CSV table of C-alpha atoms in Angstrom, one decimal:
chain,number,residue,atom,x,y,z
O,1,MET,CA,-1.8,6.6,-13.0
O,2,LYS,CA,1.6,4.9,-12.6
O,3,ARG,CA,0.0,1.7,-11.4
O,4,ILE,CA,-2.9,1.4,-13.9
O,5,LEU,CA,-0.9,0.5,-17.0
O,6,MET,CA,-2.3,-2.8,-18.2
O,7,ALA,CA,-2.3,-1.6,-21.8
O,8,THR,CA,1.4,-0.8,-21.8
O,9,LEU,CA,2.4,-4.1,-20.3
O,10,LEU,CA,1.2,-5.8,-23.4
O,11,ILE,CA,3.5,-3.7,-25.5
O,12,ALA,CA,7.2,-4.3,-26.3
O,13,LEU,CA,9.9,-2.4,-24.5
O,14,VAL,CA,9.8,0.4,-26.9
O,15,MET,CA,7.4,0.9,-29.8
O,16,ALA,CA,8.8,2.7,-32.8
O,17,PRO,CA,7.6,6.2,-33.4
O,18,ILE,CA,4.2,6.2,-35.0
O,19,GLY,CA,3.0,8.0,-38.0
O,20,ILE,CA,5.9,10.3,-38.8
O,21,ALA,CA,6.0,11.9,-42.3
O,22,SER,CA,9.3,11.4,-43.9
O,23,GLY,CA,9.3,14.9,-45.4
O,24,ALA,CA,9.0,16.7,-42.0
O,25,ASN,CA,11.6,19.4,-41.5
O,26,LYS,CA,11.6,18.8,-37.7
O,27,GLN,CA,10.5,15.9,-35.6
O,28,ILE,CA,9.8,16.3,-31.9
O,29,GLN,CA,10.8,13.1,-30.1
O,30,PHE,CA,8.2,12.5,-27.5
O,31,PRO,CA,8.4,9.1,-25.5
O,32,SER,CA,5.8,8.3,-22.8
O,33,TRP,CA,4.3,5.4,-20.9
O,34,MET,CA,0.9,7.1,-21.4
O,35,TRP,CA,0.5,6.7,-25.3
O,36,GLY,CA,-1.1,3.3,-24.9
O,37,GLU,CA,-3.5,4.2,-22.0
O,38,ALA,CA,-7.2,4.4,-22.9
O,39,GLY,CA,-8.4,7.9,-22.7
O,40,THR,CA,-5.0,9.4,-21.7
O,41,GLY,CA,-3.4,8.3,-24.9
O,42,ASP,CA,-6.2,9.9,-26.9
O,43,TRP,CA,-5.8,13.2,-25.1
O,44,PHE,CA,-2.1,13.3,-26.1
O,45,LYS,CA,-2.8,12.2,-29.6
O,46,ASP,CA,-5.5,14.8,-30.2
O,47,GLY,CA,-3.1,17.5,-28.9
O,48,VAL,CA,-0.4,16.3,-31.4
O,49,ALA,CA,-2.9,16.5,-34.3
O,50,LEU,CA,-3.9,20.1,-33.4
O,51,TYR,CA,-0.2,21.1,-32.9
O,52,GLU,CA,0.8,19.7,-36.2
O,53,SER,CA,-2.0,21.4,-38.0
O,54,GLN,CA,-0.9,24.7,-36.5
O,55,ASN,CA,2.9,24.2,-37.2
O,56,PRO,CA,3.5,23.1,-40.8
O,57,GLY,CA,6.9,21.4,-41.1
O,58,VAL,CA,6.9,20.0,-37.7
O,59,LYS,CA,5.9,16.6,-36.8
O,60,VAL,CA,5.7,14.8,-33.4
O,61,ALA,CA,7.2,11.4,-33.0
O,62,PRO,CA,5.4,9.5,-30.2
O,63,ALA,CA,7.1,6.5,-28.8
O,64,LEU,CA,5.4,4.1,-26.2
O,65,VAL,CA,7.7,2.9,-23.5
O,66,PRO,CA,6.3,0.6,-20.7
O,67,ALA,CA,6.2,2.3,-17.4
O,68,GLY,CA,8.4,-0.3,-15.7
O,69,GLN,CA,11.2,0.4,-18.1
O,70,TYR,CA,10.6,4.1,-18.6
O,71,GLU,CA,13.0,5.6,-16.1
O,72,GLU,CA,16.0,3.4,-17.0
O,73,LYS,CA,15.5,4.0,-20.8
O,74,LEU,CA,15.0,7.7,-20.3
O,75,LEU,CA,18.1,8.1,-18.2
O,76,ILE,CA,20.1,6.2,-20.8
O,77,ASP,CA,18.8,8.3,-23.6
O,78,MET,CA,19.3,11.6,-21.8
O,79,ALA,CA,22.8,10.9,-20.7
O,80,GLY,CA,23.7,9.5,-24.2
O,81,GLY,CA,23.2,11.0,-27.6
O,82,GLY,CA,19.5,10.1,-28.0
O,83,ALA,CA,17.8,12.6,-25.7
O,84,PRO,CA,14.1,13.2,-26.7
O,85,ASP,CA,12.7,16.7,-27.1
O,86,LEU,CA,9.7,16.4,-24.7
O,87,ALA,CA,9.8,13.9,-21.9
O,88,PRO,CA,7.2,13.3,-19.3
O,89,VAL,CA,8.7,11.9,-16.0
O,90,PHE,CA,7.3,10.5,-12.8
O,91,THR,CA,7.4,12.9,-9.9
O,92,ASN,CA,10.0,10.8,-8.1
O,93,MET,CA,12.3,11.1,-11.1
O,94,MET,CA,12.6,14.9,-10.9
O,95,PRO,CA,15.2,15.2,-8.1
O,96,LYS,CA,17.7,12.8,-9.7
O,97,LEU,CA,17.3,14.3,-13.3
O,98,MET,CA,17.8,17.8,-11.9
O,99,ARG,CA,20.9,17.0,-9.8
O,100,MET,CA,22.4,15.1,-12.8
O,101,GLY,CA,22.0,18.2,-14.9
O,102,LEU,CA,20.0,16.4,-17.5
O,103,LEU,CA,17.1,18.9,-17.8
O,104,GLU,CA,16.8,22.3,-19.4
O,105,PRO,CA,15.9,25.1,-17.3
O,106,LEU,CA,12.4,26.4,-18.2
O,107,ASP,CA,12.3,29.8,-16.5
O,108,ASP,CA,12.8,31.9,-19.7
O,109,TYR,CA,10.0,29.9,-21.4
O,110,LEU,CA,7.7,30.1,-18.4
O,111,ALA,CA,8.2,33.9,-18.1
O,112,LYS,CA,6.0,34.3,-21.2
O,113,ALA,CA,3.4,31.6,-20.3
O,114,GLU,CA,0.0,33.0,-19.4
O,115,TRP,CA,-0.9,29.8,-17.4
O,116,LYS,CA,2.3,29.6,-15.2
O,117,ASP,CA,0.6,31.1,-12.2
O,118,ASN,CA,-2.3,28.5,-12.2
O,119,LEU,CA,-0.1,25.5,-11.8
O,120,LEU,CA,-0.6,23.3,-8.7
O,121,PRO,CA,1.5,23.5,-5.5
O,122,VAL,CA,3.4,20.3,-6.5
O,123,GLN,CA,5.1,22.5,-9.1
O,124,LYS,CA,7.7,23.2,-6.4
O,125,VAL,CA,9.0,19.7,-6.9
O,126,ALA,CA,10.5,20.9,-10.2
O,127,GLN,CA,12.5,23.7,-8.6
O,128,TYR,CA,16.3,23.2,-7.9
O,129,LYS,CA,18.9,25.8,-6.9
O,130,GLY,CA,16.5,28.7,-8.0
O,131,LYS,CA,15.6,27.4,-11.3
O,132,THR,CA,12.5,25.4,-12.7
O,133,TYR,CA,13.1,22.2,-14.7
O,134,GLY,CA,9.6,20.8,-15.2
O,135,VAL,CA,5.9,21.7,-15.5
O,136,VAL,CA,3.4,19.6,-13.6
O,137,LEU,CA,1.4,17.3,-15.8
O,138,THR,CA,-0.9,15.7,-13.4
O,139,ALA,CA,-1.2,15.3,-9.6
O,140,SER,CA,-4.1,13.1,-8.5
O,141,PRO,CA,-4.2,12.3,-4.8
O,142,ASN,CA,-5.0,9.1,-2.9
O,143,GLY,CA,-8.3,9.4,-0.9
O,144,LEU,CA,-10.7,7.2,0.8
O,145,ILE,CA,-12.7,5.4,-1.9
O,146,TYR,CA,-15.7,3.8,-0.5
O,147,ASN,CA,-18.7,1.5,-1.6
O,148,LYS,CA,-21.7,3.4,-0.1
O,149,GLN,CA,-23.9,0.2,-0.6
O,150,LEU,CA,-21.7,-1.8,1.8
O,151,LEU,CA,-21.5,1.0,4.3
O,152,ASP,CA,-25.2,1.5,4.3
O,153,LYS,CA,-25.8,-2.3,4.8
O,154,ALA,CA,-23.5,-2.1,7.8
O,155,GLY,CA,-25.2,1.0,9.2
O,156,VAL,CA,-22.2,3.2,9.1
O,157,GLY,CA,-21.3,6.5,7.6
O,158,VAL,CA,-18.3,7.6,5.7
O,159,PRO,CA,-15.4,7.6,8.3
O,160,THR,CA,-13.4,10.7,9.1
O,161,THR,CA,-11.2,9.4,11.8
O,162,PRO,CA,-9.0,6.2,12.2
O,163,GLU,CA,-11.3,4.9,14.9
O,164,GLU,CA,-14.4,5.4,12.8
O,165,MET,CA,-12.7,3.7,9.9
O,166,LEU,CA,-11.8,0.7,12.0
O,167,GLU,CA,-15.4,0.4,13.5
O,168,ALA,CA,-16.8,0.8,10.1
O,169,ALA,CA,-14.6,-2.0,8.8
O,170,ARG,CA,-15.6,-4.3,11.6
O,171,LYS,CA,-19.3,-3.6,11.0
O,172,VAL,CA,-19.0,-4.1,7.2
O,173,LYS,CA,-17.5,-7.5,7.7
O,174,LYS,CA,-20.0,-8.6,10.3
O,175,ALA,CA,-23.0,-7.4,8.3
O,176,THR,CA,-22.0,-8.3,4.7
O,177,GLY,CA,-19.0,-10.7,4.9
O,178,ALA,CA,-17.0,-8.3,2.8
O,179,PHE,CA,-13.6,-7.0,3.9
O,180,GLY,CA,-13.9,-3.6,5.4
O,181,TYR,CA,-10.6,-2.1,4.1
O,182,GLY,CA,-8.1,-3.3,1.5
O,183,PHE,CA,-4.5,-2.4,1.6
O,184,ALA,CA,-1.5,-3.9,-0.2
O,185,THR,CA,0.5,-6.4,1.8
O,186,ARG,CA,2.2,-8.3,-1.0
O,187,THR,CA,5.8,-7.2,-0.3
O,188,ALA,CA,7.2,-8.6,-3.5
O,189,ASP,CA,5.7,-5.4,-5.2
O,190,VAL,CA,7.7,-2.9,-3.3
O,191,LEU,CA,6.0,0.3,-4.3
O,192,GLU,CA,2.5,-1.1,-3.9
O,193,ALA,CA,3.4,-2.3,-0.4
O,194,TYR,CA,5.1,0.9,0.6
O,195,ILE,CA,2.3,3.3,-0.4
O,196,PRO,CA,-0.1,2.3,2.4
O,197,LEU,CA,2.7,2.6,4.8
O,198,MET,CA,3.3,6.2,3.7
O,199,GLN,CA,-0.4,6.8,4.0
O,200,TRP,CA,-0.6,5.8,7.7
O,201,ALA,CA,2.8,7.1,8.7
O,202,ILE,CA,2.4,10.6,7.3
O,203,GLY,CA,-1.3,10.4,8.2
O,204,PHE,CA,-0.3,10.3,11.8
O,205,GLY,CA,2.2,13.0,11.5
O,206,GLY,CA,5.3,10.9,10.9
O,207,ASP,CA,7.4,9.8,7.9
O,208,PHE,CA,10.4,7.7,7.2
O,209,SER,CA,12.7,10.6,7.0
O,210,ASN,CA,12.9,14.4,7.5
O,211,ASP,CA,15.1,16.5,5.2
O,212,GLY,CA,17.5,13.6,4.6
O,213,VAL,CA,17.5,12.4,8.2
O,214,PRO,CA,16.1,8.9,8.7
O,215,THR,CA,13.0,8.9,11.0
O,216,ALA,CA,11.6,5.3,10.5
O,217,ASN,CA,11.3,4.8,14.3
O,218,ASP,CA,9.7,8.2,15.0
O,219,PRO,CA,6.9,7.6,17.6
O,220,LYS,CA,4.3,9.0,15.3
O,221,THR,CA,5.4,6.8,12.4
O,222,ILE,CA,5.2,3.7,14.7
O,223,GLU,CA,1.8,4.8,16.0
O,224,GLY,CA,0.4,5.1,12.4
O,225,LEU,CA,1.7,1.7,11.3
O,226,ASN,CA,0.4,0.1,14.5
O,227,PHE,CA,-3.0,1.4,13.8
O,228,LEU,CA,-2.8,0.1,10.2
O,229,LYS,CA,-1.8,-3.3,11.7
O,230,ARG,CA,-5.1,-3.5,13.6
O,231,PHE,CA,-7.0,-4.0,10.3
O,232,PHE,CA,-4.5,-6.8,9.5
O,233,ASP,CA,-4.7,-8.5,12.9
O,234,GLU,CA,-8.5,-8.5,12.9
O,235,ASP,CA,-8.7,-10.0,9.4
O,236,LEU,CA,-10.5,-6.9,8.1
O,237,THR,CA,-8.2,-6.7,5.0
O,238,PRO,CA,-7.4,-9.4,2.5
O,239,LYS,CA,-3.7,-10.6,2.9
O,240,GLY,CA,-0.9,-11.1,0.4
O,241,LEU,CA,-2.5,-8.9,-2.3
O,242,ASP,CA,-1.3,-5.9,-4.3
O,243,GLY,CA,-3.1,-2.9,-5.5
O,244,PRO,CA,-4.6,-4.3,-8.8
O,245,MET,CA,-5.9,-7.4,-7.0
O,246,LEU,CA,-7.5,-5.2,-4.4
O,247,ARG,CA,-9.2,-3.0,-7.0
O,248,LYS,CA,-10.6,-6.0,-8.6
O,249,MET,CA,-12.1,-7.2,-5.3
O,250,PHE,CA,-13.5,-3.7,-4.7
O,251,VAL,CA,-15.2,-3.9,-8.1
O,252,GLU,CA,-16.7,-7.2,-7.2
O,253,GLY,CA,-18.1,-5.8,-4.0
O,254,LYS,CA,-15.8,-7.8,-1.7
O,255,ILE,CA,-14.1,-4.7,-0.2
O,256,ALA,CA,-15.9,-1.7,1.2
O,257,MET,CA,-13.0,0.9,1.4
O,258,LEU,CA,-9.7,1.6,-0.3
O,259,ILE,CA,-7.2,4.5,0.1
O,260,ASP,CA,-6.3,4.9,-3.5
O,261,GLY,CA,-6.3,7.2,-6.5
O,262,PRO,CA,-9.1,8.2,-8.8
O,263,TRP,CA,-7.9,5.5,-11.4
O,264,ALA,CA,-9.6,3.0,-9.1
O,265,ILE,CA,-12.9,4.7,-9.6
O,266,THR,CA,-12.3,4.9,-13.3
O,267,TYR,CA,-11.8,1.1,-13.2
O,268,VAL,CA,-15.2,0.8,-11.4
O,269,LYS,CA,-16.9,2.8,-14.1
O,270,GLU,CA,-15.4,0.6,-16.9
O,271,ALA,CA,-15.8,-2.8,-15.1
O,272,ALA,CA,-19.0,-2.4,-13.0
O,273,PRO,CA,-21.1,0.6,-14.2
O,274,ASP,CA,-23.9,-0.4,-11.9
O,275,LEU,CA,-21.7,0.0,-8.9
O,276,TYR,CA,-20.2,3.3,-10.1
O,277,LYS,CA,-23.1,5.5,-8.7
O,278,TYR,CA,-22.4,4.3,-5.2
O,279,VAL,CA,-18.7,4.9,-5.2
O,280,GLY,CA,-17.5,8.0,-3.3
O,281,PHE,CA,-14.1,9.8,-2.7
O,282,ALA,CA,-13.2,11.5,0.6
O,283,ALA,CA,-10.3,12.6,2.6
O,284,PRO,CA,-8.2,9.8,4.1
O,285,PRO,CA,-9.6,9.3,7.6
O,286,THR,CA,-6.1,9.8,9.4
O,287,PRO,CA,-5.4,12.5,11.8
O,288,THR,CA,-3.6,14.7,9.2
O,289,HIS,CA,-5.7,13.5,6.2
O,290,ALA,CA,-2.6,13.3,4.2
O,291,ALA,CA,-3.4,12.5,0.6
O,292,ILE,CA,-0.3,10.8,-1.0
O,293,THR,CA,0.2,12.2,-4.4
O,294,GLY,CA,2.3,10.6,-7.2
O,295,GLY,CA,1.8,12.5,-10.5
O,296,ALA,CA,4.1,13.4,-13.4
O,297,PHE,CA,5.9,16.4,-14.9
O,298,TYR,CA,6.7,17.5,-18.5
O,299,THR,CA,10.5,18.1,-19.0
O,300,ILE,CA,12.7,19.1,-21.9
O,301,PRO,CA,16.1,17.4,-21.8
O,302,VAL,CA,19.1,19.7,-21.8
O,303,ARG,CA,20.4,17.8,-24.9
O,304,ALA,CA,17.0,18.2,-26.8
O,305,LYS,CA,17.3,19.2,-30.4
O,306,TYR,CA,14.1,21.1,-30.7
O,307,LYS,CA,13.5,22.8,-27.3
O,308,GLN,CA,11.3,25.7,-28.5
O,309,GLU,CA,9.0,23.5,-30.5
O,310,ALA,CA,8.7,21.1,-27.5
O,311,PHE,CA,7.8,23.9,-25.2
O,312,ALA,CA,5.2,25.0,-27.6
O,313,LEU,CA,3.6,21.5,-27.6
O,314,LEU,CA,3.8,21.5,-23.8
O,315,SER,CA,2.1,24.9,-23.8
O,316,LEU,CA,-0.8,23.7,-26.0
O,317,TYR,CA,-1.5,21.0,-23.4
O,318,ASN,CA,-1.6,23.7,-20.7
O,319,LYS,CA,-4.3,25.8,-22.3
O,320,PRO,CA,-7.4,26.0,-20.2
O,321,GLU,CA,-9.6,24.0,-22.6
O,322,TRP,CA,-7.1,21.1,-22.5
O,323,GLN,CA,-6.7,21.2,-18.8
O,324,SER,CA,-10.5,21.0,-18.5
O,325,ARG,CA,-10.7,18.2,-20.8
O,326,TRP,CA,-8.1,16.2,-18.8
O,327,LEU,CA,-10.4,16.6,-15.8
O,328,GLU,CA,-13.6,15.9,-17.6
O,329,ASP,CA,-12.5,13.1,-19.9
O,330,LEU,CA,-10.1,11.3,-17.7
O,331,LEU,CA,-11.5,12.2,-14.3
O,332,GLN,CA,-8.1,12.9,-12.8
O,333,ILE,CA,-6.5,16.1,-11.6
O,334,PRO,CA,-4.6,18.0,-14.3
O,335,GLY,CA,-1.5,20.1,-13.7
O,336,GLN,CA,-3.5,23.3,-13.1
O,337,LYS,CA,-6.5,24.3,-11.0
O,338,ALA,CA,-9.5,23.4,-13.0
O,339,GLU,CA,-13.1,24.3,-12.4
O,340,ILE,CA,-15.7,21.6,-12.1
O,341,SER,CA,-18.7,22.2,-14.4
O,342,PRO,CA,-22.2,21.6,-13.1
O,343,LYS,CA,-22.6,18.9,-15.8
O,344,LEU,CA,-19.4,17.1,-14.6
O,345,ALA,CA,-20.5,17.3,-10.9
O,346,LYS,CA,-23.9,15.8,-11.7
O,347,GLU,CA,-22.6,12.9,-13.8
O,348,HIS,CA,-19.6,12.2,-11.4
O,349,PRO,CA,-20.5,13.4,-7.9
O,350,TRP,CA,-17.4,11.9,-6.3
O,351,ILE,CA,-15.2,14.2,-8.4
O,352,GLU,CA,-15.8,17.2,-6.1
O,353,GLY,CA,-14.4,15.3,-3.2
O,354,MET,CA,-11.2,14.4,-5.3
O,355,VAL,CA,-10.7,18.1,-6.2
O,356,ASP,CA,-11.2,19.2,-2.6
O,357,VAL,CA,-8.8,16.7,-1.3
O,358,ALA,CA,-6.2,17.6,-3.9
O,359,ALA,CA,-6.5,21.2,-2.9
O,360,LYS,CA,-6.3,20.7,0.9
O,361,TYR,CA,-4.2,17.7,1.7
O,362,PRO,CA,-1.5,16.8,-0.9
O,363,ALA,CA,1.4,15.0,0.6
O,364,GLY,CA,4.1,12.5,0.0
O,365,PHE,CA,4.8,13.7,-3.5
O,366,GLY,CA,6.3,11.1,-5.8
O,367,TYR,CA,6.2,8.4,-3.1
O,368,SER,CA,9.5,9.6,-1.8
O,369,ALA,CA,11.0,10.0,1.7
O,370,PRO,CA,11.9,13.7,2.2
O,371,GLY,CA,15.6,14.4,1.5
O,372,PHE,CA,16.1,11.0,-0.2
O,373,GLU,CA,14.0,11.6,-3.4
O,374,GLU,CA,16.9,10.6,-5.5
O,375,TYR,CA,17.1,7.3,-3.7
O,376,ALA,CA,13.4,6.6,-3.3
O,377,GLY,CA,13.7,2.9,-4.3
O,378,GLU,CA,16.3,2.1,-1.7
O,379,VAL,CA,14.3,3.6,1.1
O,380,GLN,CA,11.2,1.8,-0.1
O,381,ARG,CA,12.9,-1.5,-0.1
O,382,MET,CA,14.3,-1.1,3.4
O,383,VAL,CA,11.0,-0.1,4.8
O,384,VAL,CA,9.0,-2.8,3.0
O,385,ASP,CA,11.6,-5.4,4.1
O,386,GLY,CA,11.0,-4.4,7.7
O,387,ILE,CA,7.2,-4.5,7.4
O,388,ALA,CA,7.4,-7.9,5.7
O,389,ARG,CA,8.5,-9.3,9.0
O,390,VAL,CA,5.5,-7.7,10.7
O,391,TRP,CA,3.0,-9.1,8.3
O,392,GLY,CA,4.8,-12.5,8.6
O,393,GLY,CA,4.3,-12.4,12.5
O,394,ARG,CA,8.0,-12.3,13.2
O,395,SER,CA,8.4,-8.8,14.5
O,396,THR,CA,6.5,-6.0,16.1
O,397,VAL,CA,6.1,-2.7,14.3
O,398,GLU,CA,8.5,-1.0,16.9
O,399,ALA,CA,11.2,-3.6,16.6
O,400,ALA,CA,11.0,-3.6,12.7
O,401,MET,CA,11.1,0.1,12.4
O,402,ASN,CA,14.0,0.4,14.9
O,403,ASP,CA,15.9,-2.1,12.6
O,404,VAL,CA,14.9,-0.1,9.6
O,405,GLN,CA,16.2,3.1,11.3
O,406,GLN,CA,19.6,1.5,12.0
O,407,LYS,CA,19.9,0.4,8.4
O,408,MET,CA,18.8,3.8,7.0
O,409,VAL,CA,21.3,5.6,9.1
O,410,LYS,CA,24.2,3.4,8.1
O,411,TRP,CA,23.2,3.6,4.5
O,412,ALA,CA,22.7,7.4,4.5
O,413,ALA,CA,26.2,7.8,5.8
O,414,THR,CA,27.6,6.2,2.6
O,415,LEU,CA,25.8,8.6,0.3
O,416,LYS,CA,27.8,11.3,-1.5
O,417,ARG,CA,25.6,14.4,-1.3
């Protein structure tokens, strides 16, 4: 979700609140990067319409903020005098906001919520020092997204191990000329370049840190990145591209496999409906099958003016019928466990795979290194700077990660925690 935001990129930094009645007694300020997204924005707007019809005298003031500017603007507003009432945040923002004391504890509200026990395991990200500061909004996982037509032409099945995936990629390229696997190597886009490194590091049982201790040169991390490098060295992946570019090539039938989120399949459905029925979703074929999960949370700022009203709107979105609609209309994982209807499974066969992966293999929440969630961007930059030398042919994986490890250790020693 965070990366498929073409609509918002065409909008100005902040769009003024829409459709607010001047005579409203209360106005819930509700900024989000999602208001301009097709489907997602409609889901939120329909909820607002129902809420306002049930709560005379209360109006919701939606404000569209582009994703790339959202965190900075929200921090400024929360710390200053312009805090909103209901604020969705990216998962990686939660640790910083909680430690800065900018969020309202929600435990008393949640105690009365009938749906609280149905929230996904990622809900633990919103807990800090025994209190809960957010409610999971969505948590769609990254999985193996594949073009069955290309795999069939190459005479291979859906891979379940790294070795099977490498062999499938080789055979696809030989039989069809398409790239077997696409992953982001355009290091100018740090997050896009970092995510596949997470997928393969965690997928082999490693990571770039462990509870705030740098582990960039852990043998399992290096093993995972070395395996990923084999696709690069054998020209089985396009080079110098980012996620959106790779998704476009997948839609065009030029790439057989991605490890990406369900938004990539939604893109196929919109841009290449004839291909859609041949697209599948499976667990990442790494040893741990780790499914990197971004997602988002609802929060209420500690300086919000209308906290009870904001939680009431949040609660509306968490009713079973609204959670089911998120899954069925948007084809993404909602914040709660949701059942797949027979009709949905028939129309979108891949979605059962996504729900299964989300339940079994969630990992890498918020694209953050464990213990450095508040400093995710700094860690991502150090790791990507290291791998850039590998993709440029100027370093081995081991040498690059040893260098990253040294930099992370020195950097971590300067942090005040």
